[in-house]
Amino acid sequence: MSVQVVTAKMADVELKEAAPAAAPASLTTSNLTNEPDNNTAVSPLSQPVKGVPASAMKRTDPAQRPGEGAGSPEGAVSEAPRTVKKIQFADQKREFNKRPTKIGRRSLSRSISQSSTDSYSSAASYTDSSDDETSPRDKQQKNSKGSTDFCVKNIKQAEFGRREIEIAEQEMPALMALRKRAQGEKPLAGAKIVGCTHITAQTAVLIETLGALGAQCRWAACNIYSTLNEVAAALAESGFPVFSWKGESEDDFWWCIDRCVNVEGWQPNMILDDGGDLTHWIYKKYPNMFKKIKGIVEESVTGVHRLYQLSKAGKLCVPAMNVNDSVTKQKFDNLYCCRESILDGLKRTTDMMFGGKQVVVCGYGEVGKGCCAALKAMGSIVYVTEIDPICALQACMDGFRLVKLNEVIRQVDIVITCTGNKNVVTREHLDRMKNGCIVCNMGHSNTEIDVASLRTPELTWERVRSQVDHVIWPDGKRIVLLAEGRLLNLSCSTVPTFVLSITATTQALALIELYNAPEGRYKQDVYLLPKKMDEYVASLHLPTFDAHLTELSDEQAKYLGLNKNGPFKPNYYRY
């Protein structure tokens, strides 16, 4: 929701207090987890995810001001110019310690980090136009308490950010329940958490909940475009050291992470990461810090890949919790979230009607299943590509035609990638697409569409509106590329807050588990979230629907060989 439509009346709205489900007597690990032998170490994944070239490009953007990069998030929507110009390339390689010029910071910079460039949120953000040309690093700002330990776009935006956080709290019942319990016990007392995630209203609720549970937190953004400036300001005003703003350069990105980690008199003992950039930076610059770090919690595909690689090489020196592959994350964040956000992202960017459109969805995992279900319900003709015969059979049983991409590439109106792989849509595919074909990515990695192959002199790029580009061939054919191949829902729309509540609660409980686990429970390896914690996360959200769980009788529990309080499924169970 745009901040501009939130009136002063929001200050008088009382937040709904979600009734928490029956919870363990304590949030400590003994009541939330299985026994140590039930924790299953995850085998390493075979394919690493490579980064994208750190190249940048100038476009014919009619809304672009002198000295402003084509990728500026503040770019206005306007009509494409009649005169088509060839694209140009700009070398933007920078060293970490070399301060970029003001114009360089405004340019479209691509981080060498995979995760920092795969997506960003285009949700409306309150901005002060008089501040646009000044980098936050060049400002001297204080919050109302006199603290300067933060770096945000404009601390004066804090009031607007606070309103957005209050709205998000209403759709995050589990985190609010955990926060309420913090009045009596603080399971994260003494924890010093350094975090690197998207900084939105939803993650702000997570950060403030961790603070209520007793933790000290320092935070940076995992993505150069996803930060909501007003939310970052609200966190800084509340006393959280936050170093992030929307539209950071590559140099700014690493500088913000370093400011979180390298601070006198404060050393982290827990890491919450999204993409692995923070973990990578500490390994690279401050390896001795791992002597005091108790564990890492990672939620993204890319970050989990990196952890598996470290584990396989014998370089992972602390336990790590793989939140990405937890049941609650996979099913709700991937399936149900994408089922809603795929339509939202396409509508906001193209204003198209889905009825009768031919769509090919590459990949039929949880994300692909959600996308296909939504498009089919809207009347689209949906094709599916798959490499896994099990997922392929599921697609067939769900009524979708299984094809190879080459077989339908000339006729489809929309191409959506959902695989997490690289080069799923190649230049050959792009050359064969029909005029006006829409190309987008819903997978985590921005390597699925070979966008780099489109940055050639014979092709012309036109900016249509924010995150919508025409790529024009010499014969006049054009395709519509959304978010430059980055994650569509975070780039062009928003993600449902309720889904983020599930993911954020999982992260919070994983931090509690690792921080309170007795020595020896977890070795230097990557672990899945204990099944009991997955079930607990789900139970905390059931009161929102006025749902009532059936309880096993003693006789039934004995017959099934289960504890009446769970876990109810073995680790190998497929939901």
Coordinates of C-alpha atoms in Angstrom, one line a residue:
M1 CA 0.0 0.0 0.0
S2 CA 1.3 3.4 -0.9
V3 CA 2.2 5.5 2.1
Q4 CA 0.5 8.5 0.5
V5 CA -2.9 6.9 0.9
V6 CA -2.5 6.2 4.6
T7 CA -4.1 9.0 6.4
A8 CA -3.6 10.3 9.9
K9 CA -6.5 8.2 11.0
M10 CA -4.3 5.2 11.0
A11 CA -2.7 6.3 14.2
D12 CA -6.0 5.7 16.0
V13 CA -6.6 2.2 14.6
E14 CA -6.1 -0.4 17.3
L15 CA -4.1 -3.4 16.1
K16 CA -5.9 -6.7 16.3
E17 CA -4.3 -9.0 18.8
A18 CA -4.1 -12.5 17.4
A19 CA -4.8 -15.2 19.9
P20 CA -1.7 -17.4 20.1
A21 CA -2.1 -21.1 19.8
A22 CA -1.1 -23.4 22.6
A23 CA 2.6 -23.0 22.9
P24 CA 5.3 -24.8 24.8
A25 CA 5.9 -23.6 28.3
S26 CA 9.1 -22.1 27.2
L27 CA 10.6 -20.9 24.0
T28 CA 13.9 -22.6 24.8
T29 CA 15.1 -25.4 22.6
S30 CA 14.1 -28.3 24.8
N31 CA 10.4 -27.5 24.2
L32 CA 10.6 -26.6 20.5
T33 CA 12.8 -29.3 19.0
N34 CA 13.1 -32.9 18.5
E35 CA 15.9 -34.9 20.1
P36 CA 19.3 -34.4 18.5
D37 CA 19.1 -37.6 16.5
N38 CA 16.0 -36.5 14.7
N39 CA 17.8 -33.5 13.1
T40 CA 18.8 -34.6 9.6
A41 CA 21.9 -33.1 8.0
V42 CA 21.2 -32.2 4.4
S43 CA 23.4 -33.4 1.6
P44 CA 25.1 -30.8 -0.5
L45 CA 23.5 -29.6 -3.7
S46 CA 25.4 -30.3 -6.8
Q47 CA 25.1 -27.2 -8.9
P48 CA 26.4 -23.8 -7.6
V49 CA 24.7 -20.7 -8.6
K50 CA 27.0 -18.3 -10.5
G51 CA 26.8 -14.6 -10.3
V52 CA 25.8 -12.3 -13.1
P53 CA 28.2 -10.0 -14.9
A54 CA 28.8 -6.7 -13.2
S55 CA 27.9 -4.7 -16.2
A56 CA 25.6 -1.8 -16.6
M57 CA 23.8 -0.2 -19.5
K58 CA 22.3 3.1 -20.5
R59 CA 18.9 3.1 -22.0
T60 CA 16.7 5.6 -23.8
D61 CA 14.6 6.5 -20.7
P62 CA 12.5 9.6 -21.3
A63 CA 12.1 10.2 -17.6
Q64 CA 15.8 10.1 -16.9
R65 CA 17.4 13.3 -15.6
P66 CA 20.9 14.5 -16.4
G67 CA 23.4 12.6 -14.2
E68 CA 20.8 9.9 -13.3
G69 CA 21.3 6.2 -14.1
A70 CA 18.7 4.4 -16.2
G71 CA 18.0 2.1 -13.3
S72 CA 17.0 4.8 -10.9
P73 CA 14.1 3.6 -8.8
E74 CA 12.5 7.0 -9.0
G75 CA 12.3 6.9 -12.8
A76 CA 8.9 8.2 -13.9
V77 CA 6.6 6.3 -16.3
S78 CA 6.5 8.0 -19.7
E79 CA 6.1 7.3 -23.3
A80 CA 9.0 5.7 -25.1
P81 CA 10.9 8.1 -27.5
R82 CA 10.3 7.8 -31.2
T83 CA 14.0 7.9 -32.0
V84 CA 15.5 4.5 -31.2
K85 CA 19.1 4.6 -30.1
K86 CA 21.6 1.8 -29.7
I87 CA 22.5 0.7 -26.2
Q88 CA 25.8 1.7 -24.7
F89 CA 27.9 0.1 -22.1
A90 CA 29.4 1.7 -19.0
D91 CA 32.3 0.1 -17.0
Q92 CA 31.3 0.3 -13.4
K93 CA 33.8 -2.0 -11.8
R94 CA 34.8 -0.5 -8.4
E95 CA 36.9 -1.5 -5.5
F96 CA 35.3 -1.7 -2.1
N97 CA 37.5 1.1 -0.6
K98 CA 37.1 3.4 -3.5
R99 CA 34.3 5.9 -3.0
P100 CA 32.2 6.3 -6.2
T101 CA 31.2 9.6 -7.6
K102 CA 27.7 11.0 -7.0
I103 CA 26.7 10.1 -10.6
G104 CA 28.2 6.7 -10.2
R105 CA 26.0 6.0 -7.2
R106 CA 22.9 7.0 -9.2
S107 CA 23.8 4.7 -12.0
L108 CA 22.3 1.2 -12.4
S109 CA 24.8 -0.9 -10.6
R110 CA 24.7 -4.6 -10.5
S111 CA 26.3 -6.2 -7.5
I112 CA 28.7 -9.1 -8.0
S113 CA 26.6 -10.8 -5.4
Q114 CA 24.0 -13.1 -6.9
S115 CA 21.4 -12.5 -4.2
S116 CA 21.8 -8.7 -4.1
T117 CA 20.6 -8.3 -7.6
D118 CA 17.9 -11.0 -8.0
S119 CA 15.0 -8.9 -7.0
Y120 CA 13.6 -5.8 -5.4
S121 CA 10.3 -4.4 -4.3
S122 CA 8.6 -1.7 -6.3
A123 CA 6.1 -0.9 -3.6
A124 CA 5.5 2.8 -3.3
S125 CA 8.0 4.4 -1.0
Y126 CA 7.7 7.9 0.4
T127 CA 10.6 10.0 -0.8
D128 CA 11.8 13.5 -0.3
S129 CA 12.8 14.8 -3.7
S130 CA 15.0 17.5 -2.3
D131 CA 17.2 14.7 -0.9
D132 CA 17.5 12.6 -4.0
E133 CA 20.9 13.7 -5.2
T134 CA 22.7 13.3 -1.8
S135 CA 24.1 9.9 -0.9
P136 CA 23.1 8.9 2.7
R137 CA 26.8 8.2 3.3
D138 CA 27.4 11.9 2.9
K139 CA 24.8 13.0 5.4
Q140 CA 25.0 13.5 9.1
Q141 CA 21.7 12.3 10.6
K142 CA 20.5 11.8 14.2
N143 CA 17.4 10.2 15.5
S144 CA 15.3 11.7 18.3
K145 CA 17.5 10.0 20.9
G146 CA 20.7 11.6 19.5
S147 CA 22.1 8.3 18.0
T148 CA 24.0 8.4 14.7
D149 CA 24.7 4.7 14.5
F150 CA 22.7 4.2 11.3
C151 CA 22.6 5.2 7.7
V152 CA 19.3 5.6 5.9
K153 CA 17.9 7.7 3.1
N154 CA 16.1 10.2 5.4
I155 CA 15.4 9.8 9.1
K156 CA 12.5 12.3 8.7
Q157 CA 10.5 9.5 7.0
A158 CA 10.3 7.5 10.2
E159 CA 6.6 8.4 10.9
F160 CA 5.5 7.1 7.5
G161 CA 7.5 3.9 8.0
R162 CA 6.0 3.4 11.4
R163 CA 2.5 3.4 9.9
E164 CA 3.5 0.7 7.4
I165 CA 4.9 -1.4 10.2
E166 CA 1.7 -1.1 12.2
I167 CA -0.3 -2.3 9.1
A168 CA 2.1 -5.3 8.7
E169 CA 1.7 -6.3 12.3
Q170 CA -2.0 -7.0 11.8
E171 CA -1.2 -9.7 9.3
M172 CA 1.7 -11.3 11.2
P173 CA 0.0 -13.0 14.2
A174 CA 2.7 -15.5 15.0
L175 CA 5.4 -12.9 15.5
M176 CA 3.1 -10.8 17.5
A177 CA 2.4 -13.8 19.7
L178 CA 6.1 -14.4 20.2
R179 CA 6.6 -10.8 21.1
K180 CA 3.8 -10.9 23.7
R181 CA 5.5 -13.8 25.4
A182 CA 8.7 -11.8 25.6
Q183 CA 7.2 -9.9 28.5
G184 CA 7.9 -12.8 30.8
E185 CA 11.0 -14.5 29.2
K186 CA 13.6 -13.4 26.8
P187 CA 15.0 -16.5 25.0
L188 CA 17.4 -14.4 23.0
A189 CA 18.8 -12.4 25.9
G190 CA 22.5 -11.9 25.2
A191 CA 22.2 -12.7 21.5
K192 CA 23.9 -10.3 19.2
I193 CA 22.3 -10.8 15.8
V194 CA 23.7 -9.3 12.6
G195 CA 21.2 -9.6 9.8
C196 CA 21.1 -9.1 6.0
T197 CA 17.6 -9.4 4.5
H198 CA 15.2 -7.4 2.5
I199 CA 14.2 -4.4 4.6
T200 CA 10.5 -4.0 4.3
A201 CA 7.6 -3.5 6.8
Q202 CA 7.4 -7.2 7.3
T203 CA 11.0 -7.7 8.1
A204 CA 10.8 -4.7 10.4
V205 CA 8.3 -6.6 12.4
L206 CA 10.7 -9.5 12.6
I207 CA 13.6 -7.3 13.7
E208 CA 11.5 -5.6 16.4
T209 CA 10.3 -9.0 17.6
L210 CA 13.9 -10.2 17.9
G211 CA 14.6 -7.1 20.0
A212 CA 11.6 -7.8 22.2
L213 CA 13.0 -11.4 22.7
G214 CA 16.2 -9.9 24.1
A215 CA 18.5 -9.7 21.1
Q216 CA 20.7 -6.8 20.0
C217 CA 20.4 -6.4 16.2
R218 CA 22.4 -4.7 13.5
W219 CA 20.9 -4.9 10.0
A220 CA 21.8 -4.3 6.3
A221 CA 19.8 -5.1 3.1
C222 CA 20.4 -8.2 1.0
N223 CA 19.3 -6.4 -2.1
I224 CA 20.2 -3.1 -3.5
Y225 CA 16.6 -2.2 -4.6
S226 CA 14.3 -3.9 -2.1
T227 CA 14.6 -1.5 0.8
L228 CA 11.7 0.7 1.8
N229 CA 13.3 3.9 2.8
E230 CA 10.6 5.0 5.3
V231 CA 10.7 1.6 7.0
A232 CA 14.5 1.8 7.4
A233 CA 14.0 5.2 8.9
A234 CA 11.4 3.9 11.3
L235 CA 13.8 1.2 12.5
A236 CA 16.6 3.7 12.9
E237 CA 14.3 6.0 14.9
S238 CA 13.5 3.1 17.2
G239 CA 17.2 2.6 18.0
F240 CA 18.1 -0.3 15.6
P241 CA 21.4 0.3 13.7
V242 CA 20.2 0.0 10.1
F243 CA 22.4 0.6 7.1
S244 CA 20.3 0.5 4.0
W245 CA 18.5 2.6 1.4
K246 CA 16.9 1.9 -1.9
G247 CA 19.1 2.2 -5.0
E248 CA 22.5 1.5 -3.4
S249 CA 25.5 1.1 -5.6
E250 CA 27.7 -2.0 -5.4
D251 CA 30.1 -0.1 -3.2
D252 CA 27.3 1.1 -0.9
F253 CA 26.0 -2.5 -0.6
W254 CA 29.3 -3.9 0.8
W255 CA 29.9 -0.7 2.8
C256 CA 26.6 -1.2 4.6
I257 CA 27.3 -4.8 5.4
D258 CA 30.7 -3.8 6.7
R259 CA 29.2 -1.1 9.0
C260 CA 27.0 -3.8 10.5
V261 CA 29.8 -6.2 11.2
N262 CA 32.9 -4.0 11.9
V263 CA 31.9 -2.0 14.9
E264 CA 34.0 -1.2 18.0
G265 CA 32.9 -2.9 21.2
W266 CA 30.3 -5.1 19.5
Q267 CA 30.7 -8.6 18.0
P268 CA 27.9 -10.8 16.6
N269 CA 27.2 -14.2 17.9
M270 CA 24.4 -15.1 15.5
I271 CA 23.9 -14.5 11.7
L272 CA 20.5 -14.2 9.9
D273 CA 21.2 -14.1 6.2
D274 CA 19.3 -14.1 3.0
G275 CA 21.5 -15.0 0.1
G276 CA 24.8 -15.6 1.8
D277 CA 26.4 -12.2 1.2
L278 CA 26.8 -11.4 5.0
T279 CA 28.2 -14.9 5.7
H280 CA 30.6 -14.5 2.7
W281 CA 31.7 -11.1 3.9
I282 CA 32.5 -12.3 7.4
Y283 CA 34.4 -15.3 6.1
K284 CA 36.4 -13.1 3.7
K285 CA 37.1 -10.1 6.0
Y286 CA 36.7 -11.2 9.6
P287 CA 37.1 -15.0 9.9
N288 CA 38.1 -14.8 13.5
M289 CA 34.5 -13.7 14.4
F290 CA 33.3 -17.2 13.8
K291 CA 35.0 -18.2 17.1
K292 CA 32.1 -16.6 18.9
I293 CA 29.3 -17.1 16.4
K294 CA 26.9 -19.9 17.5
G295 CA 25.1 -20.4 14.3
I296 CA 23.8 -19.2 10.9
V297 CA 20.2 -19.1 9.8
E298 CA 19.8 -18.9 6.0
E299 CA 16.5 -18.7 4.1
S300 CA 17.3 -18.4 0.4
V301 CA 18.2 -20.9 -2.3
T302 CA 21.3 -19.0 -3.2
G303 CA 22.5 -18.8 0.4
V304 CA 21.8 -22.5 1.1
H305 CA 23.9 -23.4 -2.0
R306 CA 26.8 -21.5 -0.5
L307 CA 26.4 -23.1 2.8
Y308 CA 26.4 -26.6 1.2
Q309 CA 29.5 -25.7 -0.7
L310 CA 31.3 -24.6 2.5
S311 CA 30.2 -27.8 4.2
K312 CA 31.3 -30.0 1.4
A313 CA 34.7 -28.2 1.4
G314 CA 35.1 -28.6 5.1
K315 CA 35.1 -24.8 5.6
L316 CA 31.8 -24.4 7.5
C317 CA 33.0 -23.8 11.1
V318 CA 29.6 -23.2 12.8
P319 CA 26.2 -25.0 12.6
A320 CA 23.8 -23.6 10.0
M321 CA 20.0 -23.9 9.8
N322 CA 18.5 -24.3 6.3
V323 CA 15.2 -22.5 6.6
N324 CA 14.6 -22.5 2.9
D325 CA 13.7 -26.2 2.8
S326 CA 11.5 -26.2 5.8
V327 CA 7.9 -27.3 5.1
T328 CA 6.4 -24.0 6.1
K329 CA 8.7 -22.1 3.9
Q330 CA 8.4 -24.4 0.9
K331 CA 4.7 -24.8 0.9
F332 CA 3.5 -21.3 2.0
D333 CA 6.2 -18.9 0.8
N334 CA 6.7 -20.8 -2.5
L335 CA 3.3 -22.3 -3.4
Y336 CA 0.6 -20.1 -1.9
C337 CA 2.5 -16.9 -2.1
C338 CA 3.4 -17.3 -5.8
R339 CA -0.1 -18.4 -6.6
E340 CA -1.2 -14.8 -5.7
S341 CA 1.8 -12.7 -6.6
I342 CA 2.3 -13.9 -10.1
L343 CA -1.0 -12.4 -11.3
D344 CA -0.3 -9.2 -9.2
G345 CA 3.1 -8.7 -10.8
L346 CA 1.9 -9.3 -14.4
K347 CA -1.1 -7.0 -14.0
R348 CA 0.9 -4.1 -12.5
T349 CA 3.5 -4.2 -15.2
T350 CA 1.5 -5.0 -18.3
D351 CA -2.2 -4.4 -17.6
M352 CA -2.9 -7.6 -19.6
M353 CA -5.9 -9.9 -19.6
F354 CA -5.1 -13.5 -18.9
G355 CA -8.2 -15.2 -20.5
G356 CA -7.2 -17.1 -23.6
K357 CA -3.5 -16.2 -23.4
Q358 CA -1.0 -19.0 -24.1
V359 CA 1.6 -19.3 -21.3
V360 CA 4.6 -21.6 -20.8
V361 CA 5.8 -22.1 -17.2
C362 CA 9.3 -23.5 -17.0
G363 CA 9.5 -25.8 -13.9
Y364 CA 6.7 -27.5 -11.9
G365 CA 8.1 -27.3 -8.4
E366 CA 6.2 -25.5 -5.6
V367 CA 6.6 -22.1 -7.4
G368 CA 5.6 -23.5 -10.7
K369 CA 2.6 -25.2 -9.3
G370 CA 1.4 -21.9 -7.7
C371 CA 1.9 -20.0 -11.0
C372 CA 0.1 -22.6 -13.1
A373 CA -2.9 -22.9 -10.8
A374 CA -3.4 -19.1 -10.8
L375 CA -3.1 -18.7 -14.6
K376 CA -5.3 -21.7 -15.3
A377 CA -8.0 -20.3 -13.0
M378 CA -7.9 -17.0 -15.0
G379 CA -8.6 -18.9 -18.3
S380 CA -5.1 -19.0 -19.7
I381 CA -3.8 -22.0 -21.8
V382 CA -0.9 -23.2 -19.8
Y383 CA 2.1 -25.4 -20.9
V384 CA 4.7 -26.8 -18.6
T385 CA 8.4 -27.7 -19.1
E386 CA 10.1 -30.1 -16.7
I387 CA 13.2 -32.2 -16.3
D388 CA 12.0 -34.2 -13.3
P389 CA 9.6 -37.1 -14.3
I390 CA 7.8 -37.0 -11.0
C391 CA 7.0 -33.3 -11.3
A392 CA 6.2 -33.8 -14.9
L393 CA 3.7 -36.5 -14.1
Q394 CA 2.2 -34.2 -11.5
A395 CA 1.8 -31.5 -14.2
C396 CA 0.0 -34.0 -16.5
M397 CA -2.3 -35.2 -13.7
D398 CA -3.2 -31.6 -12.9
G399 CA -4.3 -31.1 -16.5
F400 CA -1.3 -29.3 -18.0
R401 CA 0.4 -30.2 -21.3
L402 CA 4.0 -31.1 -20.9
V403 CA 6.2 -29.8 -23.7
K404 CA 9.8 -28.8 -24.5
L405 CA 10.3 -25.0 -24.7
N406 CA 11.3 -25.2 -28.4
E407 CA 8.0 -26.7 -29.3
V408 CA 5.9 -23.7 -28.2
I409 CA 8.3 -20.8 -28.0
R410 CA 7.0 -19.3 -31.3
Q411 CA 3.3 -19.2 -30.2
V412 CA 3.2 -18.4 -26.5
D413 CA 2.2 -14.9 -25.2
I414 CA 4.0 -15.2 -21.9
V415 CA 7.2 -17.1 -20.8
I416 CA 7.7 -17.6 -17.0
T417 CA 10.7 -19.3 -15.5
C418 CA 10.5 -21.1 -12.1
T419 CA 13.5 -23.5 -12.0
G420 CA 16.3 -21.8 -10.0
N421 CA 18.6 -23.0 -12.8
K422 CA 20.6 -21.0 -15.4
N423 CA 20.1 -20.3 -19.1
V424 CA 16.6 -21.8 -19.1
V425 CA 15.6 -19.2 -21.7
T426 CA 18.5 -18.7 -24.0
R427 CA 19.2 -16.1 -26.8
E428 CA 18.0 -18.7 -29.3
H429 CA 14.7 -18.9 -27.6
L430 CA 14.5 -15.1 -27.3
D431 CA 15.2 -14.7 -31.0
R432 CA 12.3 -17.1 -31.9
M433 CA 9.7 -15.5 -29.7
K434 CA 6.8 -13.7 -31.4
N435 CA 6.4 -9.9 -31.3
G436 CA 5.1 -8.7 -28.0
C437 CA 5.9 -11.8 -26.0
I438 CA 6.2 -11.2 -22.2
V439 CA 9.3 -12.7 -20.5
C440 CA 9.7 -12.9 -16.7
N441 CA 11.2 -14.9 -13.9
M442 CA 9.6 -16.2 -10.7
G443 CA 12.5 -18.4 -9.6
H444 CA 15.0 -17.2 -7.0
S445 CA 17.9 -16.8 -9.3
N446 CA 18.2 -14.1 -11.9
T447 CA 20.3 -16.3 -14.2
E448 CA 17.3 -18.2 -15.6
I449 CA 16.8 -15.8 -18.5
D450 CA 19.9 -15.1 -20.5
V451 CA 19.5 -11.3 -20.2
A452 CA 23.3 -10.8 -20.8
S453 CA 22.9 -12.0 -24.4
L454 CA 20.4 -9.2 -25.0
R455 CA 23.0 -6.5 -24.2
T456 CA 24.4 -6.4 -27.7
P457 CA 24.8 -3.4 -30.1
E458 CA 22.2 -4.7 -32.6
L459 CA 19.4 -4.8 -30.0
T460 CA 17.8 -1.7 -28.6
W461 CA 16.3 -1.3 -25.1
E462 CA 13.5 1.1 -24.4
R463 CA 12.3 1.8 -20.8
V464 CA 8.5 1.7 -20.9
R465 CA 7.9 2.1 -17.2
S466 CA 9.5 1.1 -14.0
Q467 CA 10.8 -2.5 -14.4
V468 CA 9.3 -2.9 -17.9
D469 CA 11.6 -2.8 -20.9
H470 CA 11.1 -3.3 -24.6
V471 CA 14.0 -5.2 -26.2
I472 CA 13.8 -4.4 -30.0
W473 CA 15.3 -6.5 -32.8
P474 CA 16.6 -4.9 -36.0
D475 CA 13.5 -6.1 -37.9
G476 CA 11.2 -4.3 -35.4
K477 CA 10.2 -7.3 -33.3
R478 CA 10.1 -6.5 -29.6
I479 CA 9.7 -8.5 -26.5
V480 CA 8.6 -7.2 -23.1
L481 CA 11.1 -8.0 -20.4
L482 CA 10.0 -7.6 -16.8
A483 CA 12.4 -6.7 -14.0
E484 CA 15.4 -7.5 -16.2
G485 CA 14.9 -11.1 -15.4
R486 CA 14.9 -10.6 -11.6
L487 CA 12.3 -12.1 -9.3
L488 CA 9.0 -10.7 -10.6
N489 CA 6.9 -10.6 -7.4
L490 CA 9.4 -8.7 -5.3
S491 CA 10.5 -6.5 -8.3
C492 CA 7.1 -5.5 -9.7
S493 CA 4.5 -6.0 -7.0
T494 CA 4.5 -7.2 -3.3
V495 CA 4.4 -10.4 -1.4
P496 CA 1.4 -11.1 0.9
T497 CA 2.3 -10.2 4.5
F498 CA 0.7 -13.3 6.0
V499 CA 3.1 -15.5 4.0
L500 CA 6.0 -13.5 5.2
S501 CA 4.7 -13.9 8.8
I502 CA 5.2 -17.7 8.4
T503 CA 8.7 -17.3 7.0
A504 CA 9.8 -14.7 9.6
T505 CA 8.4 -16.8 12.5
T506 CA 10.4 -19.8 11.1
Q507 CA 13.6 -17.6 11.1
A508 CA 13.0 -16.4 14.6
L509 CA 12.5 -19.9 16.0
A510 CA 15.6 -21.2 14.1
L511 CA 17.6 -18.4 15.8
I512 CA 16.2 -19.4 19.2
E513 CA 17.0 -23.0 18.6
L514 CA 20.6 -22.5 17.5
Y515 CA 21.3 -19.9 20.2
N516 CA 20.0 -22.0 23.1
A517 CA 21.1 -25.4 21.8
P518 CA 23.5 -27.2 24.2
E519 CA 27.0 -27.7 23.0
G520 CA 27.3 -30.8 20.8
R521 CA 23.7 -30.9 19.6
Y522 CA 24.6 -29.4 16.3
K523 CA 27.9 -30.0 14.5
Q524 CA 29.5 -27.9 11.8
D525 CA 27.0 -28.9 9.2
V526 CA 23.7 -27.7 7.5
Y527 CA 20.5 -28.8 9.2
L528 CA 16.8 -28.7 8.4
L529 CA 14.5 -27.1 10.8
P530 CA 13.3 -29.6 13.4
K531 CA 9.8 -30.9 12.5
K532 CA 8.3 -29.8 15.8
M533 CA 9.2 -26.2 15.1
D534 CA 7.6 -26.4 11.6
E535 CA 4.4 -27.6 13.3
Y536 CA 4.6 -25.0 15.9
V537 CA 4.9 -22.2 13.3
A538 CA 1.8 -23.5 11.6
S539 CA -0.1 -23.8 14.8
L540 CA 0.6 -20.1 15.7
H541 CA -1.2 -19.0 12.5
L542 CA -4.3 -21.2 12.8
P543 CA -6.2 -18.8 15.2
T544 CA -6.4 -16.3 12.4
F545 CA -8.8 -18.6 10.6
D546 CA -10.7 -19.6 13.7
A547 CA -9.4 -23.1 13.1
H548 CA -9.7 -25.9 15.6
L549 CA -7.3 -28.8 15.6
T550 CA -8.4 -32.3 16.4
E551 CA -6.5 -33.9 19.3
L552 CA -5.4 -37.6 19.4
S553 CA -6.7 -39.8 22.2
D554 CA -4.2 -41.8 24.2
E555 CA -5.3 -44.9 22.4
Q556 CA -5.0 -43.3 18.9
A557 CA -1.5 -41.9 19.7
K558 CA -0.4 -45.3 21.0
Y559 CA -1.8 -47.0 17.9
L560 CA 0.2 -44.6 15.6
G561 CA 3.2 -44.6 17.8
L562 CA 3.1 -40.8 18.1
N563 CA 3.4 -38.3 20.9
K564 CA 0.1 -36.5 21.3
N565 CA 1.8 -33.2 21.0
G566 CA 3.8 -34.1 17.9
P567 CA 5.8 -34.2 15.8
F568 CA 3.1 -35.9 13.7
K569 CA 5.1 -36.7 10.6
P570 CA 8.6 -38.2 10.1
N571 CA 11.3 -36.1 8.5
Y572 CA 11.1 -38.0 5.3
Y573 CA 7.3 -37.3 4.9
R574 CA 6.4 -35.4 1.7
Y575 CA 3.6 -32.9 2.3

